[in-house]
PDB file of C-alpha atoms in Angstrom:
ATOM      1  CA  UNK A  30     -87.683-190.208-132.636  1.00 86.00           C
ATOM      2  CA  UNK A  31     -86.058-193.623-133.667  1.00 93.00           C
ATOM      3  CA  UNK A  32     -83.136-194.830-132.427  1.00 94.00           C
ATOM      4  CA  UNK A  33     -80.981-196.871-135.157  1.00 96.00           C
ATOM      5  CA  UNK A  34     -78.753-199.892-133.682  1.00 96.00           C
ATOM      6  CA  UNK A  35     -77.659-203.144-134.265  1.00 94.00           C
ATOM      7  CA  UNK A  36     -75.186-205.522-132.469  1.00 90.00           C
ATOM      8  CA  UNK A  37     -71.684-205.371-132.756  1.00 87.00           C
ATOM      9  CA  UNK A  38     -69.022-207.003-132.918  1.00 78.00           C
ATOM     10  CA  UNK A  39     -64.949-207.002-131.449  1.00 80.00           C
ATOM     11  CA  UNK A  40     -63.511-208.873-134.467  1.00 75.00           C
ATOM     12  CA  UNK A  41     -61.365-207.854-136.495  1.00 75.00           C
ATOM     13  CA  UNK A  42     -62.717-207.250-139.647  1.00 79.00           C
ATOM     14  CA  UNK A  43     -66.369-208.498-138.255  1.00 80.00           C
ATOM     15  CA  UNK A  44     -68.187-210.823-139.977  1.00 89.00           C
ATOM     16  CA  UNK A  45     -70.892-208.270-141.600  1.00 90.00           C
ATOM     17  CA  UNK A  46     -73.387-211.024-142.856  1.00 93.00           C
ATOM     18  CA  UNK A  47     -73.044-213.227-139.703  1.00 92.00           C
ATOM     19  CA  UNK A  48     -73.799-209.807-137.563  1.00 94.00           C
ATOM     20  CA  UNK A  49     -76.871-208.939-140.345  1.00 96.00           C
ATOM     21  CA  UNK A  50     -78.124-212.541-139.363  1.00 95.00           C
ATOM     22  CA  UNK A  51     -77.621-211.984-135.303  1.00 94.00           C
ATOM     23  CA  UNK A  52     -79.457-208.783-135.496  1.00 96.00           C
ATOM     24  CA  UNK A  53     -82.028-210.079-137.161  1.00 97.00           C
ATOM     25  CA  UNK A  54     -82.392-213.198-135.065  1.00 96.00           C
ATOM     26  CA  UNK A  55     -82.393-210.421-132.044  1.00 96.00           C
ATOM     27  CA  UNK A  56     -85.267-208.585-133.556  1.00 97.00           C
ATOM     28  CA  UNK A  57     -87.237-211.736-134.234  1.00 97.00           C
ATOM     29  CA  UNK A  58     -86.778-212.837-130.246  1.00 96.00           C
ATOM     30  CA  UNK A  59     -87.391-209.533-128.825  1.00 96.00           C
ATOM     31  CA  UNK A  60     -90.541-209.376-130.721  1.00 96.00           C
ATOM     32  CA  UNK A  61     -91.407-212.892-130.163  1.00 96.00           C
ATOM     33  CA  UNK A  62     -91.912-212.036-126.408  1.00 93.00           C
ATOM     34  CA  UNK A  63     -94.322-209.166-126.954  1.00 93.00           C
ATOM     35  CA  UNK A  64     -93.100-206.610-124.731  1.00 92.00           C
ATOM     36  CA  UNK A  65     -91.369-204.412-126.904  1.00 93.00           C
ATOM     37  CA  UNK A  66     -91.505-204.008-130.526  1.00 95.00           C
ATOM     38  CA  UNK A  67     -88.586-203.421-132.993  1.00 97.00           C
ATOM     39  CA  UNK A  68     -88.544-202.618-136.808  1.00 98.00           C
ATOM     40  CA  UNK A  69     -85.938-202.987-138.626  1.00 98.00           C
ATOM     41  CA  UNK A  70     -84.193-201.199-141.806  1.00 98.00           C
ATOM     42  CA  UNK A  71     -81.047-201.274-143.756  1.00 97.00           C
ATOM     43  CA  UNK A  72     -78.278-198.533-143.085  1.00 96.00           C
ATOM     44  CA  UNK A  73     -74.983-198.517-145.290  1.00 95.00           C
ATOM     45  CA  UNK A  74     -76.721-201.984-146.318  1.00 96.00           C
ATOM     46  CA  UNK A  75     -76.932-203.448-143.145  1.00 96.00           C
ATOM     47  CA  UNK A  76     -79.264-205.144-141.327  1.00 97.00           C
ATOM     48  CA  UNK A  77     -80.470-202.213-138.658  1.00 97.00           C
ATOM     49  CA  UNK A  78     -83.017-202.216-135.687  1.00 98.00           C
ATOM     50  CA  UNK A  79     -85.102-199.371-135.038  1.00 97.00           C
ATOM     51  CA  UNK A  80     -87.133-198.342-131.462  1.00 96.00           C
ATOM     52  CA  UNK A  81     -89.308-195.628-132.011  1.00 94.00           C
ATOM     53  CA  UNK A  82     -88.695-193.929-128.473  1.00 92.00           C
ATOM     54  CA  UNK A  83     -90.070-190.006-129.388  1.00 89.00           C
ATOM     55  CA  UNK A  84     -93.857-190.359-128.351  1.00 90.00           C
ATOM     56  CA  UNK A  85     -94.996-187.826-126.275  1.00 91.00           C
ATOM     57  CA  UNK A  86     -95.925-190.467-123.338  1.00 92.00           C
ATOM     58  CA  UNK A  87     -92.976-192.552-123.966  1.00 92.00           C
ATOM     59  CA  UNK A  88     -91.125-192.331-120.244  1.00 93.00           C
ATOM     60  CA  UNK A  89     -87.291-193.260-119.492  1.00 94.00           C
ATOM     61  CA  UNK A  90     -89.041-196.419-117.934  1.00 95.00           C
ATOM     62  CA  UNK A  91     -90.376-197.432-121.380  1.00 93.00           C
ATOM     63  CA  UNK A  92     -87.088-197.053-122.454  1.00 94.00           C
ATOM     64  CA  UNK A  93     -85.450-199.019-119.439  1.00 95.00           C
ATOM     65  CA  UNK A  94     -88.084-201.605-120.317  1.00 93.00           C
ATOM     66  CA  UNK A  95     -87.233-201.910-123.921  1.00 94.00           C
ATOM     67  CA  UNK A  96     -83.290-201.678-123.131  1.00 93.00           C
ATOM     68  CA  UNK A  97     -83.470-204.444-120.365  1.00 94.00           C
ATOM     69  CA  UNK A  98     -85.710-206.849-122.773  1.00 92.00           C
ATOM     70  CA  UNK A  99     -82.915-206.005-125.517  1.00 92.00           C
ATOM     71  CA  UNK A 100     -79.840-207.070-123.179  1.00 91.00           C
ATOM     72  CA  UNK A 101     -81.684-210.135-121.864  1.00 86.00           C
ATOM     73  CA  UNK A 102     -83.153-211.610-125.123  1.00 78.00           C
TER      74      UNK A 102
END
């Protein structure tokens, strides 16, 4: 019911700390818009975004709107 994800990098090797900061900033910006609420956790020590989509009333339209909000933030 919860999807965990983070912005990735094509750098080799990626700057994990910079990606943590980027993901934290994305969380702040998405939540500031007020349309979608993300939470966060740490997986394997890295800052990770979480989106709850498992509620019985969540539709594919809700998920699409959340994805759009994340992509265009």
